[in-house]
Amino acid sequence: MQIPVFTVDAFTNRPFSGNPAAVCLLENDLDEDLHQKIATEMNLSETAFIRKLHPGDDFTKSSCFGLRWFTPANEVPLCGHATLAAAAVLFHIQKNTNSVLTFVTLSGELKARQVEDHIVLDLPLYLTYPQVLQEVEELIKAAVGDMIVQDLRYSPDTKKLLVRLSDAYDRSALEELQVSAQHFLSAEKTGKVKGLILTLKGNSSGKHKGHDFYSRYFAPWYGILEDPVTGSAHAVLSSYWSEQLGKKEMLAFQCSRRGGELKISLRNDGRVDIAGQIAIVLKGNLTF
């Protein structure tokens, strides 16, 4: 059996930065267990599987496809960067002629469209609620040590904890923070946290001006110690920072070692457009 496979760096226009995802194009049905085996073999934070929904569908002409995402350990309900990567393969490699692609996923229908040199994802927007420190104190300590935390929020829909560091810190403080995400597993006692976001307000002056906020994202619960650039975390960050900054259009930077930039636009329908660039770095076939 041969399956076309691609590696796409998402949320960047430079190869070897941003967040890499593998994308598999499934001409035919794939045995259920093979999805996980392939994702484990590819060993990237996510492998996306694009499938045809009807027998006569075509990767170049059809506009609606099924999409699933697997980490090396399990299937996940939402992955922004692998959706960007999947759209990139259809638009750029398959030369798909539609202006908008629709993906049927575990998180409902997600749409992707091309706008100049970006691909725009239409994602759900997730609200956050104040979180009591006492409940997650040990986890916060494991993440940021003695750094000053300015705000603490929880997103029940995504099980993500948002930890905002004090405005007194700058981007380099977030970048240089040594985080041992492996320790989060034993420090998190509530069972309700499956992802931890560290975030910091952007700096309107200085050498890094232009970004509204910075973040880093850790998900050891899903086998991802630190994710380079995370679309789904920005579906949470967008609602928080929009409220804090009074803005609907924002530019965000995720301060991982690889780094990546996301253009954010809150929509009037209660969802969020998250746009990024891509670089396709590998084309090949899985054979088995």
XYZ file of C-alpha atoms in Angstrom:
288
model
C 0.000 0.000 0.000
C 1.236 3.514 -0.776
C 0.002 6.675 0.929
C 1.250 10.128 -0.114
C 2.744 11.892 2.903
C 4.045 15.432 3.392
C 5.756 17.339 6.168
C 4.586 20.928 6.451
C 5.977 23.596 8.785
C 2.972 25.669 9.866
C 2.775 29.268 11.126
C 6.043 30.209 9.443
C 7.313 30.952 5.940
C 10.780 29.538 6.694
C 11.588 25.831 6.504
C 12.602 24.245 9.844
C 10.745 26.727 12.012
C 7.064 26.947 12.989
C 5.262 23.738 13.909
C 5.799 20.646 11.753
C 2.906 18.310 10.956
C 2.715 15.247 8.762
C -0.196 15.121 6.299
C -1.452 11.879 4.725
C -3.806 11.847 1.733
C -6.099 8.821 1.934
C -7.405 7.751 -1.475
C -9.136 4.795 0.202
C -10.293 3.849 3.697
C -7.460 3.131 6.108
C -7.707 0.472 8.827
C -8.444 2.163 12.137
C -5.303 0.885 13.887
C -3.046 2.106 11.064
C -3.838 5.776 11.779
C -2.126 5.527 15.156
C 0.719 3.353 13.860
C 1.530 5.876 11.127
C 1.363 8.833 13.553
C 3.705 7.017 15.938
C 6.071 6.285 13.043
C 6.063 9.913 11.826
C 6.714 10.973 15.434
C 5.697 14.610 14.955
C 3.375 16.376 17.383
C 0.526 15.662 14.925
C -0.142 13.631 11.839
C -3.234 14.700 9.890
C -5.264 12.294 7.766
C -7.361 13.789 4.956
C -10.057 11.446 3.661
C -12.683 11.621 0.939
C -16.268 11.762 2.195
C -17.898 10.362 -0.976
C -16.708 7.822 -3.577
C -16.524 10.344 -6.425
C -14.546 12.959 -4.440
C -11.297 14.354 -5.754
C -8.481 16.072 -3.831
C -8.177 18.709 -6.568
C -11.848 19.504 -7.197
C -13.846 18.673 -4.061
C -14.281 21.268 -1.327
C -15.244 19.107 1.664
C -13.105 16.426 3.300
C -12.845 14.423 6.488
C -9.884 15.293 8.739
C -8.463 13.522 11.798
C -5.400 14.278 13.912
C -3.176 11.874 15.822
C -0.251 12.531 18.148
C 2.307 9.718 18.563
C 0.177 8.598 21.544
C -3.500 9.206 20.699
C -6.162 10.886 18.577
C -6.917 14.516 19.499
C -10.157 16.514 19.074
C -8.602 19.667 17.572
C -5.280 20.635 16.045
C -4.824 24.028 14.432
C -1.346 23.689 12.958
C -2.086 20.317 11.346
C -5.273 21.770 9.850
C -3.211 24.600 8.358
C -0.803 21.949 7.052
C -3.657 19.878 5.569
C -5.088 22.920 3.771
C -1.599 23.751 2.465
C -1.231 20.283 0.902
C -4.624 20.595 -0.817
C -4.101 24.183 -1.994
C -0.414 24.036 -2.944
C 0.319 20.415 -3.863
C -3.040 19.143 -5.101
C -3.746 22.585 -6.597
C -7.282 22.492 -5.185
C -9.354 25.057 -7.065
C -11.864 25.962 -4.333
C -11.590 29.268 -2.466
C -12.761 27.653 0.798
C -12.138 24.113 2.047
C -14.342 22.530 4.704
C -13.018 19.824 7.026
C -15.390 17.563 8.934
C -13.677 16.876 12.275
C -14.264 15.867 15.893
C -14.591 19.616 16.605
C -17.280 20.107 13.977
C -16.777 21.721 10.588
C -13.599 23.779 10.212
C -13.054 26.031 7.219
C -9.770 27.087 5.625
C -9.275 29.700 2.939
C -6.355 31.346 1.157
C -5.785 35.060 1.667
C -2.677 36.258 -0.176
C 0.285 34.347 1.301
C -1.599 33.169 4.396
C -4.041 30.356 5.023
C -6.885 31.386 7.314
C -8.518 28.879 9.671
C -12.004 29.468 11.012
C -11.853 27.964 14.522
C -14.140 27.849 17.547
C -13.449 30.585 20.111
C -13.190 29.256 23.656
C -14.022 31.362 26.694
C -11.952 31.333 29.876
C -13.114 31.702 33.457
C -11.237 32.851 36.586
C -9.390 29.973 38.238
C -8.706 29.755 41.981
C -4.945 29.620 42.619
C -5.134 27.161 45.544
C -6.518 24.419 43.322
C -3.588 24.485 40.875
C -0.871 26.044 43.027
C 1.522 23.092 42.731
C 1.176 23.031 38.941
C 1.859 26.786 38.661
C 4.941 26.378 40.861
C 6.181 23.541 38.650
C 5.688 25.722 35.565
C 6.955 29.176 36.545
C 8.664 28.783 39.927
C 8.631 32.104 41.756
C 7.672 34.299 38.793
C 4.783 36.683 39.423
C 1.456 35.522 38.006
C -0.920 38.341 37.073
C -3.982 36.335 36.068
C -5.191 32.757 36.057
C -7.950 31.414 33.793
C -9.403 28.057 32.874
C -11.088 26.954 29.662
C -13.463 24.067 30.471
C -14.153 23.278 26.794
C -10.485 22.616 26.049
C -9.239 21.758 29.574
C -6.509 24.353 29.165
C -5.133 26.435 32.022
C -4.042 29.960 31.038
C -1.328 31.490 33.221
C -0.624 35.143 32.543
C 2.728 36.379 33.788
C 3.123 39.869 35.179
C 3.344 42.753 32.689
C 6.649 43.588 34.392
C 8.281 40.764 32.425
C 9.315 41.011 28.782
C 9.436 38.454 25.983
C 12.948 37.282 26.851
C 11.813 36.296 30.369
C 9.216 33.989 28.828
C 11.642 32.641 26.219
C 14.399 31.941 28.721
C 12.175 30.274 31.322
C 13.331 26.672 31.779
C 10.223 24.528 31.996
C 10.232 20.853 32.984
C 6.822 19.930 31.658
C 7.273 16.298 32.671
C 6.798 17.426 36.287
C 3.336 18.821 35.481
C 1.883 15.325 35.446
C 2.476 14.702 39.151
C 1.866 18.350 40.148
C -1.596 18.501 38.541
C -3.937 17.000 41.119
C -7.370 18.072 39.841
C -7.481 15.930 36.695
C -9.059 18.815 34.824
C -5.965 20.302 33.133
C -4.776 18.807 29.826
C -2.800 21.785 28.529
C -0.933 24.698 30.124
C -0.584 28.077 28.410
C 1.923 30.659 29.649
C 1.201 34.087 28.247
C 2.489 37.618 28.464
C 1.246 40.958 27.204
C 3.113 42.277 24.166
C 5.439 45.213 24.297
C 4.476 48.213 22.196
C 8.018 49.578 22.304
C 11.487 48.076 22.022
C 12.881 45.671 19.460
C 9.938 43.229 19.517
C 7.144 45.728 18.987
C 4.173 44.683 16.926
C 3.034 41.588 18.773
C -0.019 41.977 20.994
C 0.837 38.986 23.167
C 3.317 36.145 23.560
C 2.796 32.578 24.683
C 4.277 29.135 25.231
C 2.239 25.930 25.384
C 2.811 22.639 27.187
C 0.752 19.442 26.922
C 2.628 16.566 28.591
C -0.798 14.953 29.211
C -0.896 14.309 25.451
C 2.770 13.392 25.228
C 3.811 16.871 23.978
C 6.238 18.499 26.418
C 6.242 21.826 24.552
C 4.396 22.506 21.309
C 6.159 24.940 18.927
C 3.089 26.860 17.667
C -0.438 25.978 18.737
C -3.603 26.974 16.878
C -5.944 25.472 19.476
C -4.251 27.345 22.347
C -4.824 30.557 20.390
C -8.528 29.718 20.155
C -8.384 30.226 23.952
C -5.805 33.059 24.018
C -7.774 35.061 21.426
C -10.856 35.381 23.618
C -8.775 36.290 26.674
C -6.539 38.914 25.058
C -9.354 40.416 23.000
C -11.189 41.107 26.250
C -8.035 42.387 27.994
C -6.807 44.615 25.148
C -10.175 45.638 23.698
C -9.039 44.476 20.235
C -10.484 42.138 17.623
C -7.442 42.069 15.335
C -4.219 40.890 16.948
C -0.786 39.596 16.029
C 0.572 36.863 18.291
C 3.950 35.209 18.616
C 4.566 31.832 20.243
C 7.990 31.914 21.894
C 9.063 28.307 21.495
C 12.557 27.505 20.247
C 11.227 27.162 16.681
C 8.840 30.107 17.074
C 5.823 31.057 15.024
C 3.473 33.919 14.254
C -0.329 33.939 14.127
C -2.663 36.617 12.782
C -5.903 36.679 14.746
C -9.263 38.142 13.865
C -12.356 37.671 16.041
C -15.397 37.106 13.862
C -18.914 38.404 14.419
C -20.306 34.856 14.599
C -18.492 34.047 17.854
C -15.628 32.193 16.168
C -12.063 33.227 15.395
C -9.982 33.440 12.212
C -6.381 32.378 12.827
C -4.038 32.885 9.885
C -0.545 31.608 9.289
C 1.991 30.923 6.578
C 3.438 27.520 5.703
C 6.577 25.876 4.337
C 6.369 22.399 2.746
C 9.622 20.598 3.576
C 9.054 16.957 2.603
C 7.086 15.022 -0.031
C 7.017 11.247 -0.225
C 5.061 8.008 0.132
C 4.461 5.693 3.022
C 4.815 2.111 1.785
C 3.657 -0.915 3.739
